[in-house]
XYZ file of C-alpha atoms in Angstrom:
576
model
C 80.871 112.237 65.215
C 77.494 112.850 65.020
C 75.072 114.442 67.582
C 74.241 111.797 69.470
C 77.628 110.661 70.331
C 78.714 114.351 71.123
C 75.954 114.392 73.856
C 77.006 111.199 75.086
C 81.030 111.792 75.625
C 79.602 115.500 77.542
C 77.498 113.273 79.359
C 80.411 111.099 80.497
C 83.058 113.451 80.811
C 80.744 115.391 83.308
C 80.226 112.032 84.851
C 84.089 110.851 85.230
C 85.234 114.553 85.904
C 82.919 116.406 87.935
C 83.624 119.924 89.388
C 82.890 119.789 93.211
C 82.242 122.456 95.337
C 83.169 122.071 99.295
C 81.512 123.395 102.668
C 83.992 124.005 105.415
C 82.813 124.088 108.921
C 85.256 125.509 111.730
C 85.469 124.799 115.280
C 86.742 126.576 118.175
C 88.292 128.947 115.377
C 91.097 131.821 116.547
C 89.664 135.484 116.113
C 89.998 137.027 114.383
C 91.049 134.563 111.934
C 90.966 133.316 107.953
C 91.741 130.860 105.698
C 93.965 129.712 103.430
C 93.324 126.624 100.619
C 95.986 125.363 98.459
C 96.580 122.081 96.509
C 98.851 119.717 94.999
C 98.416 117.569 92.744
C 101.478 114.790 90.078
C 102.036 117.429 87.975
C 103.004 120.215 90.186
C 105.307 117.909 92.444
C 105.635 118.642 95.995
C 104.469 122.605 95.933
C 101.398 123.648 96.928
C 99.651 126.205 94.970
C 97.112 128.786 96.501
C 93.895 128.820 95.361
C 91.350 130.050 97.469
C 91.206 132.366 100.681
C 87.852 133.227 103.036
C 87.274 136.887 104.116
C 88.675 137.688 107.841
C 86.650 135.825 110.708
C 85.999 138.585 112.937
C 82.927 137.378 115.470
C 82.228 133.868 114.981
C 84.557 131.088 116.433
C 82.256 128.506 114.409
C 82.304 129.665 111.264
C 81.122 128.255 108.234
C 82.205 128.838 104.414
C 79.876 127.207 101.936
C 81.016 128.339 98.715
C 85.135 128.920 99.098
C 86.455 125.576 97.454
C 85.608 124.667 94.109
C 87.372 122.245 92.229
C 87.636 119.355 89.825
C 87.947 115.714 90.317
C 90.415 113.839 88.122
C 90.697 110.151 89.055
C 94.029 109.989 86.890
C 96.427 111.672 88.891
C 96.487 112.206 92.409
C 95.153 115.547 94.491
C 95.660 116.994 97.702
C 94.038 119.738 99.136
C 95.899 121.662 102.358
C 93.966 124.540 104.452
C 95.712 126.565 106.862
C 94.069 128.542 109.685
C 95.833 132.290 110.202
C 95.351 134.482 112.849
C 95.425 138.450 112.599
C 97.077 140.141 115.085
C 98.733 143.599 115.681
C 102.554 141.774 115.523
C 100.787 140.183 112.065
C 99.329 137.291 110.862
C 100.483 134.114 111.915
C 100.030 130.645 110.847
C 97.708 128.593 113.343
C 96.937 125.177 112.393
C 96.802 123.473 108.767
C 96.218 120.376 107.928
C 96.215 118.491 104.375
C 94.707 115.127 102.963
C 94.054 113.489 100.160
C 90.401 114.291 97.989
C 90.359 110.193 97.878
C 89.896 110.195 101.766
C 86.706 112.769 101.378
C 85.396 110.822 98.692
C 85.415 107.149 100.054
C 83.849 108.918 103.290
C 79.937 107.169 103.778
C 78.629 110.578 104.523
C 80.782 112.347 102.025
C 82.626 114.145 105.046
C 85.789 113.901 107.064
C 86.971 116.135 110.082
C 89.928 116.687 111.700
C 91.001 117.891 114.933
C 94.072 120.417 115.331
C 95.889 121.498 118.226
C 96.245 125.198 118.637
C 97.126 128.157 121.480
C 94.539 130.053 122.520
C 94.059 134.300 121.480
C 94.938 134.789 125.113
C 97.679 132.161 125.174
C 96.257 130.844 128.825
C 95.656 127.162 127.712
C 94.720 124.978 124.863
C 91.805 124.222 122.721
C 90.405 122.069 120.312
C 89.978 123.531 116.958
C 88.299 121.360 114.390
C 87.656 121.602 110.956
C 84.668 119.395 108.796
C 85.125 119.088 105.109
C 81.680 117.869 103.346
C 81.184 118.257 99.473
C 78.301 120.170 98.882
C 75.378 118.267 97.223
C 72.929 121.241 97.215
C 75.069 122.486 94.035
C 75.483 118.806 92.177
C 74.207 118.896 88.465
C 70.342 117.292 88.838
C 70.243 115.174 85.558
C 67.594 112.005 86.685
C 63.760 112.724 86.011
C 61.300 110.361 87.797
C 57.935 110.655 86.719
C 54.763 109.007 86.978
C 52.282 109.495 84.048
C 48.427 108.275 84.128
C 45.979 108.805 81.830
C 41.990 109.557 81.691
C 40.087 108.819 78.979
C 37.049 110.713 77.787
C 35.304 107.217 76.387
C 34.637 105.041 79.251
C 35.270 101.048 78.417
C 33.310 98.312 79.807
C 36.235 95.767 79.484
C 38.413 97.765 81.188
C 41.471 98.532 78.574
C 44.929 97.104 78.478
C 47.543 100.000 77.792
C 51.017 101.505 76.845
C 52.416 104.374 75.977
C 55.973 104.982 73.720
C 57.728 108.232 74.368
C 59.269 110.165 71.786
C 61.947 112.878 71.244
C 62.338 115.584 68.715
C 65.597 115.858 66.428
C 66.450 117.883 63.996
C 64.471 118.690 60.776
C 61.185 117.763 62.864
C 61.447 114.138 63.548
C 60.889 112.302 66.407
C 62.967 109.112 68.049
C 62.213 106.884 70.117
C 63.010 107.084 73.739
C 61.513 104.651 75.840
C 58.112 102.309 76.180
C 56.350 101.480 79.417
C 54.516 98.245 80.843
C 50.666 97.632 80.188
C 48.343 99.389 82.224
C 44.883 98.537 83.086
C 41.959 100.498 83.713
C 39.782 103.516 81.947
C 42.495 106.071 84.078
C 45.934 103.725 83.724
C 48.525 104.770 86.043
C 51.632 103.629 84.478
C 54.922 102.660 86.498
C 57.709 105.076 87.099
C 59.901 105.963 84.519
C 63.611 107.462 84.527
C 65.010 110.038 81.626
C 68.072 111.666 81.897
C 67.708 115.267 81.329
C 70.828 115.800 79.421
C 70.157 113.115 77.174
C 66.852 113.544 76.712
C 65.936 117.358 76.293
C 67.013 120.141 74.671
C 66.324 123.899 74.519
C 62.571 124.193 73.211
C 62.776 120.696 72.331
C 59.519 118.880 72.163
C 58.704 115.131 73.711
C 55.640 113.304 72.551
C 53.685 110.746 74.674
C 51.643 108.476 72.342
C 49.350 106.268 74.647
C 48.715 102.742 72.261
C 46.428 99.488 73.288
C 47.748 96.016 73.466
C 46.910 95.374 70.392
C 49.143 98.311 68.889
C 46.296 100.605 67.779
C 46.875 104.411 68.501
C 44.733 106.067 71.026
C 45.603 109.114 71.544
C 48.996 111.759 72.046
C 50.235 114.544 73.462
C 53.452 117.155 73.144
C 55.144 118.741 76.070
C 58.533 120.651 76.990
C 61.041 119.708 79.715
C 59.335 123.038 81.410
C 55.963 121.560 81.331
C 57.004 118.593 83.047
C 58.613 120.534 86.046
C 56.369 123.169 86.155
C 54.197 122.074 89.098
C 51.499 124.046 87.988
C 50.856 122.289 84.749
C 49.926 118.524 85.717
C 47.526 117.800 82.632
C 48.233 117.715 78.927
C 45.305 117.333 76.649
C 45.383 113.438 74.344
C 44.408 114.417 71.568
C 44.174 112.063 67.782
C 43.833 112.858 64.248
C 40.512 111.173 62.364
C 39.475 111.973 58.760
C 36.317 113.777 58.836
C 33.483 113.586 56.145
C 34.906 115.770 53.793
C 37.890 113.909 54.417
C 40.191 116.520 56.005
C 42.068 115.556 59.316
C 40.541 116.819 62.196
C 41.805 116.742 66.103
C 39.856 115.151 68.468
C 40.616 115.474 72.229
C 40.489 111.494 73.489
C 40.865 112.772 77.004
C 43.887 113.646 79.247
C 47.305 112.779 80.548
C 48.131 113.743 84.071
C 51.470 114.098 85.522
C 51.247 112.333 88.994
C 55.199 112.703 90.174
C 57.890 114.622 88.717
C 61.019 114.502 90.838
C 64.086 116.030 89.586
C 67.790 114.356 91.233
C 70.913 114.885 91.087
C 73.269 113.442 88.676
C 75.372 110.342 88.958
C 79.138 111.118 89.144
C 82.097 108.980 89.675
C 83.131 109.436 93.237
C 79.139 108.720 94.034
C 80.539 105.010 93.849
C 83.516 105.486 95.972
C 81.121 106.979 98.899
C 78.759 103.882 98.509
C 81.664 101.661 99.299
C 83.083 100.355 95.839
C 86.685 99.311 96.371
C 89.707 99.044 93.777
C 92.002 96.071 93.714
C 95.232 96.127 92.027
C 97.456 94.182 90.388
C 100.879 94.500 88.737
C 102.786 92.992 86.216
C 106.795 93.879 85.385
C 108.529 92.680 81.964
C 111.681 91.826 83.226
C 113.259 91.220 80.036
C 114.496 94.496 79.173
C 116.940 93.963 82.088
C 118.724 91.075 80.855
C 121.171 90.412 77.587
C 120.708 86.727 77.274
C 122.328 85.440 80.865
C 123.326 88.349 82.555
C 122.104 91.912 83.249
C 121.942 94.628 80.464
C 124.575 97.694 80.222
C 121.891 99.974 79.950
C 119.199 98.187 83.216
C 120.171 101.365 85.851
C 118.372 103.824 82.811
C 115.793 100.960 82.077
C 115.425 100.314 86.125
C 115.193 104.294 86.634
C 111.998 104.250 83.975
C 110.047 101.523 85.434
C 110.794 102.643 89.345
C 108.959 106.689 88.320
C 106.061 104.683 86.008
C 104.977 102.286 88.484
C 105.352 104.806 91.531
C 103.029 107.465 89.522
C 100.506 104.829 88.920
C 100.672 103.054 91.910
C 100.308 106.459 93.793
C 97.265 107.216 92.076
C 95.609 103.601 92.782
C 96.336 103.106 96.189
C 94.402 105.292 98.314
C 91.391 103.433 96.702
C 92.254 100.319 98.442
C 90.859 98.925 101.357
C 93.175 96.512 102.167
C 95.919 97.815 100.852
C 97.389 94.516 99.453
C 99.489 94.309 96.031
C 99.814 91.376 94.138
C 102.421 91.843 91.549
C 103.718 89.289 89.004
C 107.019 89.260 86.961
C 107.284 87.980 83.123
C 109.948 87.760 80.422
C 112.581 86.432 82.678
C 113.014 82.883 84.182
C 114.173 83.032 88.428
C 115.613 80.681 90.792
C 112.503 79.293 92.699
C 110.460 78.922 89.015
C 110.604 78.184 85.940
C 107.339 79.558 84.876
C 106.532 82.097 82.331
C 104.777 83.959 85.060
C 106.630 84.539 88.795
C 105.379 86.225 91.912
C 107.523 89.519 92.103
C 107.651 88.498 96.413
C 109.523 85.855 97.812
C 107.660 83.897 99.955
C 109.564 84.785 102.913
C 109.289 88.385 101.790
C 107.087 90.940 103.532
C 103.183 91.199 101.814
C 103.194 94.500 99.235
C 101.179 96.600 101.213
C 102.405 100.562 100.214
C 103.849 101.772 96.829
C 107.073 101.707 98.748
C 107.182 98.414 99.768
C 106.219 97.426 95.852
C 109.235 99.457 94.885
C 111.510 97.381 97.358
C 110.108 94.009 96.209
C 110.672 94.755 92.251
C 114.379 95.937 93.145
C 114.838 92.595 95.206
C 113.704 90.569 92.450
C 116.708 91.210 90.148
C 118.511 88.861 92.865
C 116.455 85.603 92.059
C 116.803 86.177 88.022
C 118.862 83.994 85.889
C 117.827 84.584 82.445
C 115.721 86.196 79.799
C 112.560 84.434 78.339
C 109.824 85.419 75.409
C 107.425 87.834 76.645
C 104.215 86.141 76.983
C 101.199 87.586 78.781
C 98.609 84.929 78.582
C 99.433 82.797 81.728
C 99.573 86.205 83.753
C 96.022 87.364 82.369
C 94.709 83.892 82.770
C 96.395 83.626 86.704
C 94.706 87.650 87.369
C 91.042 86.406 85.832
C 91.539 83.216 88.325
C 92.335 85.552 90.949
C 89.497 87.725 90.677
C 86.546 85.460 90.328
C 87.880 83.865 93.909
C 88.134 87.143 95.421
C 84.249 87.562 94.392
C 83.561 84.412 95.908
C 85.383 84.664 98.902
C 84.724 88.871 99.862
C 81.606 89.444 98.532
C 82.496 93.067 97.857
C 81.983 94.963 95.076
C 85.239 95.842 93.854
C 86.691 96.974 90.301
C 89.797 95.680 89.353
C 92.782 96.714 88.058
C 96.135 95.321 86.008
C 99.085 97.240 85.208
C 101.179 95.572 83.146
C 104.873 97.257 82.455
C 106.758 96.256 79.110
C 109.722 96.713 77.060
C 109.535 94.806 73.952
C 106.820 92.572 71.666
C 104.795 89.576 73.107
C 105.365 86.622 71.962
C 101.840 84.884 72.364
C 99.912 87.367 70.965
C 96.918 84.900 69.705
C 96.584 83.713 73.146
C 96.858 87.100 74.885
C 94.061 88.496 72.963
C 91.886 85.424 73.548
C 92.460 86.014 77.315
C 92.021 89.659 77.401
C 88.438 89.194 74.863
C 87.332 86.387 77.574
C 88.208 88.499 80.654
C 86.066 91.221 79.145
C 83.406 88.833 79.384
C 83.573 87.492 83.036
C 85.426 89.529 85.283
C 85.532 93.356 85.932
C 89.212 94.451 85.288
C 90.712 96.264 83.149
C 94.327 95.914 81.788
C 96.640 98.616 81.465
C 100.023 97.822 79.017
C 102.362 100.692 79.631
C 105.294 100.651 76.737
C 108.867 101.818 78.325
C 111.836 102.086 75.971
C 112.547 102.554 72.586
C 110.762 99.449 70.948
C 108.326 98.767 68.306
C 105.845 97.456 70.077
C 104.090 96.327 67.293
C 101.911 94.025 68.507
C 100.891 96.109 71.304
C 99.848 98.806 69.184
C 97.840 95.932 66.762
C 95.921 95.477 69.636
C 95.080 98.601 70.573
C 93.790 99.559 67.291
C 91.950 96.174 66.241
C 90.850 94.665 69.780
C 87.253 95.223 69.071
C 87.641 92.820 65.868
C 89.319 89.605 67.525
C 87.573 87.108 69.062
C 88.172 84.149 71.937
C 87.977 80.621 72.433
C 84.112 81.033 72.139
C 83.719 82.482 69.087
C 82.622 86.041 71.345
C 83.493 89.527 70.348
C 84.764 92.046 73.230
C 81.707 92.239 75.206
C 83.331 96.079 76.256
C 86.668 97.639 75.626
C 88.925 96.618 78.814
C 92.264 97.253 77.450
C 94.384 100.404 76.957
C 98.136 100.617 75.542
C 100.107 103.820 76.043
C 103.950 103.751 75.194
C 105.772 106.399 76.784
C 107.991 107.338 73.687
C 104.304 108.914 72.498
C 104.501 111.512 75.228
C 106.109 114.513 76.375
C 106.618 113.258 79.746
C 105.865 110.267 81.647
C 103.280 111.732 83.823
C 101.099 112.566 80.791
C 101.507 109.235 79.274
C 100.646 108.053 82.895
C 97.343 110.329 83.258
C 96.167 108.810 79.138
C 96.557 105.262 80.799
C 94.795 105.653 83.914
C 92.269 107.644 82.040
C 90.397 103.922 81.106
C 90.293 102.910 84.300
C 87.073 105.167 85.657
C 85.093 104.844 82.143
C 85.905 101.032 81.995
C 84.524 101.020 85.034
C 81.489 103.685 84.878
C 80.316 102.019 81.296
C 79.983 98.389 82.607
C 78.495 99.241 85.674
C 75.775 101.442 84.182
C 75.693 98.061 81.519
C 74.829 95.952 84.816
C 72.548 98.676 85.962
C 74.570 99.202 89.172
C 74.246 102.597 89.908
C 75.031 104.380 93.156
C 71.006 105.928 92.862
C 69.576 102.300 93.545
C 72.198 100.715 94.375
C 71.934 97.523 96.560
C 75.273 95.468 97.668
C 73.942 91.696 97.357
C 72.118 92.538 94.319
C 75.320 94.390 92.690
C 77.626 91.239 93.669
C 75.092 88.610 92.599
C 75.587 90.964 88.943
C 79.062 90.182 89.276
C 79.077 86.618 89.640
C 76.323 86.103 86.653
C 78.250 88.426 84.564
C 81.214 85.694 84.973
C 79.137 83.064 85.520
C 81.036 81.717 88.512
C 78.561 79.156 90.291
C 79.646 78.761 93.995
C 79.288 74.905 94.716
C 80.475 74.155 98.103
C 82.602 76.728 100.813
C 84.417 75.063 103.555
C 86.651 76.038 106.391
C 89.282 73.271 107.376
C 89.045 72.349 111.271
C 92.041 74.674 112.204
C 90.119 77.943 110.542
C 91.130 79.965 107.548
C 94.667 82.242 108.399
C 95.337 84.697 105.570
C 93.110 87.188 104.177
C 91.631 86.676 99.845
C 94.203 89.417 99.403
C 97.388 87.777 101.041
C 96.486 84.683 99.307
C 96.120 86.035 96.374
C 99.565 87.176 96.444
C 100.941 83.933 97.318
C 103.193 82.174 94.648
C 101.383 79.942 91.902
C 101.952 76.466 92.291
C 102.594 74.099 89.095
C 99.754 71.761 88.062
C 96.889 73.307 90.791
C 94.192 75.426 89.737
C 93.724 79.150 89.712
C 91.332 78.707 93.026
C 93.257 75.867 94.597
C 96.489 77.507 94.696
C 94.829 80.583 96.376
C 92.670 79.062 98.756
C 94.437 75.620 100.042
C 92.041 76.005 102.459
C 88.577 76.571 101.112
C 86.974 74.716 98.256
C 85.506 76.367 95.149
C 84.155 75.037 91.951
C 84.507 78.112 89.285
C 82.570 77.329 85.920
C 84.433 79.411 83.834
C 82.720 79.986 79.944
């Protein structure tokens, strides 16, 4: 791996797994009084390990602690954080109030905050009182990685014809040689003022490293450069750099000549992006699920071995499904069975709920439905995951449509044996990658080759769909659980993709929580897919059902992806 690449995977590791630091403000707090944090998190099960602990609260019953909780974010497996209040007295110290929560709660928060109000006895024990809490992540402490800056220029030789300009910036590398970093827009005038430009510190600069600003005309001819450090640009003192050029002099020996300046005009140093800046700016997960139910079955009737098989799948999709959830807003599952054929269907594809079931709408309620579906199955059929990856694109590009919100989506798709339409899976998985934001998760359970599976996880970037198009990103991820210690860390390696799927096409669509506009980000979305919204209608008698409970509504034979969603509302969806 070479340097470049190093710096990049720091970059995005800071990015996906960021170390946050929190600022707890009390209310109405017992004294004296202190604190205690602990947390919990899928690999230590239900116990809740101590962590942190303030200093005894002797004189203030608002106290504040900006610097007790430190900790880091991983999206893969799921964290809780509980802080209990205690209160000293001469019979001891006593426990009096906690309360717990999820980190996913703080970070979906607008204002990066949540607060909670406890119930507690008073010192003197005469009546009650209120006794809050706030939990805010502290941004005061958040790496600062984006550098704005403005750079103009004044040039010792006046023009009449006022000049048209540019200027390239460079950075050094090793063995003193420069690459290129960026270029600017044309600027007019004798003292151009150039538009603002963004570098990322951390990919930009290093210790003592040098950047050089070579200012060019429009028709490419050099007029001038200059050198500076990362410390020159910040240093608010130092807002001129000398342009200087190299001309041949009579006895023919390079000489510098000073061309005139280049002034720093703004130089604004913000914080990094991280991962949960996205959550806090409203981005939403939607999730989907999709259970092989062939491992179940031998031929006609259920397997020997489907309470061991059953057991498997009911941990795996709980873990996973615990971990996805809280990002939800509307807390809808759609979830899809394959490799069997059931009583209402004889599709390759079958909604896991019965129409006259309840919606999915907890992990719970997704374990009931799966164990209800063994009722309706008759038989075992080839594993093929085409139609399901075809019916989930379908299902997204109406839920763009139809919500307007910018969501990421996610498939996880449980198996037990070999697909059996593996041309047409990877064409529908290379075309999704193109038009819809999802990622696909293929979790391996059992003692099977998997063969296929694993062919696609090592040559996916080297297959191609119906239109002749390479992966436009790497959406896919295949973990088989026989790989692994336990199933919790082959759990944590799958959902790993899902926050640098997402992170690497949204910086590729230049949404960005630092600029980031809703109607711009969704209009992204639909050319990304290229999903032309014709006509929207409402029948007379109103629409009934939310995108999300309609998109967990049974397919229907012979309608199309939108049709069957929506019977109510009409769509055209170009799809490429």
């Amino acid at each position: 791996m070479n340097a470049k690449s190093e710096d990049y995977d720091k970059e995005l590791t800071n990015a996906l797994l960021p170390t946050l630091q929190l600022i707890l403000k009390g209310t109405n707090f017992p004294l004296p009084s202190y604190l205690k944090i602990y947390q919990q998190n899928s690999f230590i099960g239900n116990n809740w390990i101590l962590f942190a602990a303030t200093d005894t609260n002797t004189s203030d019953p608002h106290p504040l602690y900006p610097d007790t909780v430190k900790f880091q974010y991983i999206f893969p497996i799921q964290q809780y954080i509980k802080i209990e209040i205690y209160r000293v007295s001469l019979e001891g110290n006593q426990l009096y109030a906690s309360t717990d929560f999820n980190i996913v709660t703080l970070l979906k928060s607008p204002n990066r905050s949540i607060e909670f109000t406890l119930t507690g006895a008073s010192p003197q024990k005469k009546a009650t009182m209120d006794t809050r809490i706030k939990i805010s992540i502290d941004e005061a402490v958040e790496v600062k990685d984006k550098l704005d800056v403005v750079f103009s220029a004044n040039f010792s030789k006046k023009s009449i014809w006022p000049p048209r300009t540019y200027f390239t910036l460079w950075k050094s590398i090793d063995g003193g040689n420069f690459i290129k970093v960026l270029q600017s827009a044309l600027a007019l005038g004798n003292n151009p003022i150039w538009p603002k430009i963004e570098l990322k510190v951390s990919n930009t600069f290093k210790n003592h490293g040098v950047m050089r600003l070579v200012i060019l005309d429009k028709s490419d001819k050099v007029v001038g450069h200059c050198e500076f450090t990362y410390p020159d640009l910040v240093d608010l003192k130092k807002r001129s750099l000398n342009l200087v050029r190299f001309e041949t002099n009579k006895k023919n020996e390079p000489e510098l000549v000073v061309e005139g300046t280049v002034d720093i005009l703004e130089c604004e140093l913000q914080k990094a992006m991280i991962l949960n800046d996205y959550w806090s700016k409203g981005v939403e997960l939607q999730y989907f699920v999709g259970i092989d139910f062939s491992g179940f079955l031998d031929d006609f009737s259920l397997s020997k071995d489907m309470e061991d098989v059953k057991k498997q799948y009911m941990q795996n999709i709980k873990l996973i499904s615990s971990v996805l959830f809280p990002y939800l807003e509307d807390k809808i599952i759609p979830a899809y069975g394959f490799g069997a054929e059931v009583l209402d269907t004889g599709h390759d594809v079958f909604n896991l709920r019965h129409p006259k079931d309840p919606l999915i709408n907890s992990v719970d309620s997704l374990l009931e439905t799966f164990d209800r579906a063994f009722q309706r199955v008759i038989q075992n059929k080839p594993i093929k995951l085409a139609p399901l990856i075809q019916d989930v694109v379908g299902k997204v590009k109406t839920d763009i449509i139809m919500t307007h919100k910018l969501k990421y989506y996610v498939c996880a798709i449980f198996i037990t044996g070999d697909i059996k339409d593996f041309d047409d899976t990877v064409d529908q998985l290379v075309h999704a990658s193109h038009v819809v934001p999802v990622t696909f998760l293929f979790l391996g359970i059992g003692d099977k080759g998997f063969h296929d599976l694993y062919r696609l996880h090592r040559e996916y970037d080297s297959h191609k769909d119906h239109n002749d198009r390479y992966p436009s990103r790497h959406n896919t991820k295949f973990v088989a659980l026989k790989d692994y210690g336990s199933y919790i860390q082959a759990c944590m390696k799958l959902l790993e993709e899902v926050p640098k799927d997402m992170w690497l096409l949204f910086q590729s669509l230049n949404i960005t929580p630092l600029n980031f506009d809703h109607k711009e980000s969704i209009n992204k979305y639909l050319e990304m897919g290229n999903i032309v919204e014709k006509t929207v209608f409402e029948k007379i008698e109103g629409i009934h059902q939310s995108p999300t409970e309609r998109m967990s509504q049974s397919p229907v034979k012979n309608e199309s992806p939108v049709r069957r969603i929506f019977d109510d509302v009409r769509i055209l969806v170009k799809i490429m």
